[in-house]
């Protein structure tokens, strides 16, 4: 996911030329099963772009005649449908509808782009491992929340028979607060859940995620980077860029920045940065290989 699109969703690609019809989406899966995946043509594009005002709308530009594209679309369809409406997926035959591919300035297929409030957020080009796609969807979900798109939409075809498990009341309260952009209330709900159940891992991670969203909601990426570059010893500036890097998908960069900073600090300052790094580890997921690699580097710095 390109850093220039995070956290801002301003983009240079003009999609208005395609958005001038009143289409009907065409489902691509069995009508008996709920699906948030649809085939797109030029007539159905406007409606699909409109969905990006509610949830991230992912566009896969490829060709069913290219095996890499077909395999990728199958993985994307499964992962998107498993989210039960947090995303929608539009599959485009770029050879049949080249105008759509041109609107995204596609240089090769397959190419996958997300739309957030109508603006493009590039994800990747070429084949991608399922693990990479899962990580990108997680980052896209965080961006959606930051942009106020934390809800779901009804299936594009079929009937929603498999809904997500009901959240504990305090967790649902936190999610509702996040959807409303009230990060303080969300943190309070997660902290209350932790008070009731100190080993509630999901609530603890929720606290860290909400704090990350709250810290970055008013930050400008370019300003923050410039400030950090001009003040390499300024802890707050380095922490801000690490937060923005994480949300932007530059996970290794975020970790490396903080490990390097820790190596130059002592006492309370070192502990302050170490605690922030531990929080970011939890947000990414302690089983993530990037976390494991960074922990090894951190250990060498600390010991």
PDB file of N, CA and C in Angstrom, residues 25-29 34-39 48 73 76-78 80-81 87-91 155-157:
ATOM      1  N   UNK A  25     -25.251  -4.099 -10.328  1.00  0.00           N
ATOM      2  CA  UNK A  25     -24.109  -4.993 -10.152  1.00  0.00           C
ATOM      3  C   UNK A  25     -24.471  -6.389 -10.596  1.00  0.00           C
ATOM      4  N   UNK A  26     -23.493  -7.096 -11.109  1.00  0.00           N
ATOM      5  CA  UNK A  26     -23.691  -8.469 -11.560  1.00  0.00           C
ATOM      6  C   UNK A  26     -22.939  -9.405 -10.639  1.00  0.00           C
ATOM      7  N   UNK A  27     -23.645 -10.219  -9.887  1.00  0.00           N
ATOM      8  CA  UNK A  27     -22.993 -11.114  -8.951  1.00  0.00           C
ATOM      9  C   UNK A  27     -22.220 -12.188  -9.666  1.00  0.00           C
ATOM     10  N   UNK A  28     -21.159 -12.669  -9.014  1.00  0.00           N
ATOM     11  CA  UNK A  28     -20.314 -13.676  -9.643  1.00  0.00           C
ATOM     12  C   UNK A  28     -20.368 -15.016  -8.935  1.00  0.00           C
ATOM     13  N   UNK A  29     -21.140 -15.100  -7.895  1.00  0.00           N
ATOM     14  CA  UNK A  29     -21.168 -16.354  -7.161  1.00  0.00           C
ATOM     15  C   UNK A  29     -22.586 -16.895  -7.109  1.00  0.00           C
ATOM     16  N   UNK A  34     -24.150 -15.807   0.321  1.00  0.00           N
ATOM     17  CA  UNK A  34     -23.889 -14.376   0.385  1.00  0.00           C
ATOM     18  C   UNK A  34     -22.508 -14.077  -0.174  1.00  0.00           C
ATOM     19  N   UNK A  35     -22.425 -13.058  -1.011  1.00  0.00           N
ATOM     20  CA  UNK A  35     -21.134 -12.667  -1.572  1.00  0.00           C
ATOM     21  C   UNK A  35     -21.076 -11.155  -1.708  1.00  0.00           C
ATOM     22  N   UNK A  36     -19.898 -10.630  -1.424  1.00  0.00           N
ATOM     23  CA  UNK A  36     -19.644  -9.196  -1.564  1.00  0.00           C
ATOM     24  C   UNK A  36     -18.709  -8.965  -2.759  1.00  0.00           C
ATOM     25  N   UNK A  37     -18.739  -9.900  -3.698  1.00  0.00           N
ATOM     26  CA  UNK A  37     -17.921  -9.843  -4.904  1.00  0.00           C
ATOM     27  C   UNK A  37     -18.822  -9.699  -6.120  1.00  0.00           C
ATOM     28  N   UNK A  38     -18.422  -8.878  -7.071  1.00  0.00           N
ATOM     29  CA  UNK A  38     -19.216  -8.681  -8.276  1.00  0.00           C
ATOM     30  C   UNK A  38     -18.302  -8.488  -9.470  1.00  0.00           C
ATOM     31  N   UNK A  39     -18.801  -8.845 -10.665  1.00  0.00           N
ATOM     32  CA  UNK A  39     -18.098  -8.542 -11.903  1.00  0.00           C
ATOM     33  C   UNK A  39     -18.451  -7.116 -12.311  1.00  0.00           C
ATOM     34  N   UNK A  48     -20.519   0.785  -8.105  1.00  0.00           N
ATOM     35  CA  UNK A  48     -19.466   0.200  -7.286  1.00  0.00           C
ATOM     36  C   UNK A  48     -18.641   1.293  -6.606  1.00  0.00           C
ATOM     37  N   UNK A  73      -7.990 -13.775  -8.142  1.00  0.00           N
ATOM     38  CA  UNK A  73      -9.378 -13.392  -7.907  1.00  0.00           C
ATOM     39  C   UNK A  73     -10.082 -14.380  -6.987  1.00  0.00           C
ATOM     40  N   UNK A  76      -8.899 -13.493  -3.487  1.00  0.00           N
ATOM     41  CA  UNK A  76      -9.512 -12.227  -3.074  1.00  0.00           C
ATOM     42  C   UNK A  76     -10.990 -12.419  -2.745  1.00  0.00           C
ATOM     43  N   UNK A  77     -11.706 -13.156  -3.590  1.00  0.00           N
ATOM     44  CA  UNK A  77     -13.127 -13.388  -3.367  1.00  0.00           C
ATOM     45  C   UNK A  77     -13.359 -14.074  -2.020  1.00  0.00           C
ATOM     46  N   UNK A  78     -12.563 -15.088  -1.752  1.00  0.00           N
ATOM     47  CA  UNK A  78     -12.740 -15.823  -0.496  1.00  0.00           C
ATOM     48  C   UNK A  78     -12.452 -14.940   0.715  1.00  0.00           C
ATOM     49  N   UNK A  80     -12.419 -11.568   0.899  1.00  0.00           N
ATOM     50  CA  UNK A  80     -13.370 -10.457   1.015  1.00  0.00           C
ATOM     51  C   UNK A  80     -14.713 -10.957   1.531  1.00  0.00           C
ATOM     52  N   UNK A  81     -15.210 -12.061   0.977  1.00  0.00           N
ATOM     53  CA  UNK A  81     -16.497 -12.578   1.424  1.00  0.00           C
ATOM     54  C   UNK A  81     -16.459 -13.003   2.887  1.00  0.00           C
ATOM     55  N   UNK A  87     -15.689  -5.154   3.279  1.00  0.00           N
ATOM     56  CA  UNK A  87     -15.145  -4.763   1.987  1.00  0.00           C
ATOM     57  C   UNK A  87     -16.099  -5.240   0.911  1.00  0.00           C
ATOM     58  N   UNK A  88     -15.966  -4.655  -0.281  1.00  0.00           N
ATOM     59  CA  UNK A  88     -16.579  -5.235  -1.479  1.00  0.00           C
ATOM     60  C   UNK A  88     -15.467  -5.398  -2.514  1.00  0.00           C
ATOM     61  N   UNK A  89     -15.662  -6.355  -3.419  1.00  0.00           N
ATOM     62  CA  UNK A  89     -14.663  -6.653  -4.438  1.00  0.00           C
ATOM     63  C   UNK A  89     -15.304  -6.586  -5.812  1.00  0.00           C
ATOM     64  N   UNK A  90     -14.704  -5.795  -6.696  1.00  0.00           N
ATOM     65  CA  UNK A  90     -15.128  -5.732  -8.084  1.00  0.00           C
ATOM     66  C   UNK A  90     -14.060  -6.333  -8.980  1.00  0.00           C
ATOM     67  N   UNK A  91     -14.432  -7.346  -9.741  1.00  0.00           N
ATOM     68  CA  UNK A  91     -13.497  -8.031 -10.632  1.00  0.00           C
ATOM     69  C   UNK A  91     -13.695  -7.491 -12.050  1.00  0.00           C
ATOM     70  N   UNK A 155     -24.763  -7.944   1.324  1.00  0.00           N
ATOM     71  CA  UNK A 155     -24.116  -8.693   0.231  1.00  0.00           C
ATOM     72  C   UNK A 155     -24.590  -8.198  -1.129  1.00  0.00           C
ATOM     73  N   UNK A 156     -23.718  -8.291  -2.115  1.00  0.00           N
ATOM     74  CA  UNK A 156     -24.059  -7.898  -3.473  1.00  0.00           C
ATOM     75  C   UNK A 156     -24.877  -8.973  -4.174  1.00  0.00           C
ATOM     76  N   UNK A 157     -24.807 -10.190  -3.653  1.00  0.00           N
ATOM     77  CA  UNK A 157     -25.616 -11.280  -4.183  1.00  0.00           C
ATOM     78  C   UNK A 157     -25.807 -12.314  -3.089  1.00  0.00           C
TER      79      UNK A 157
END
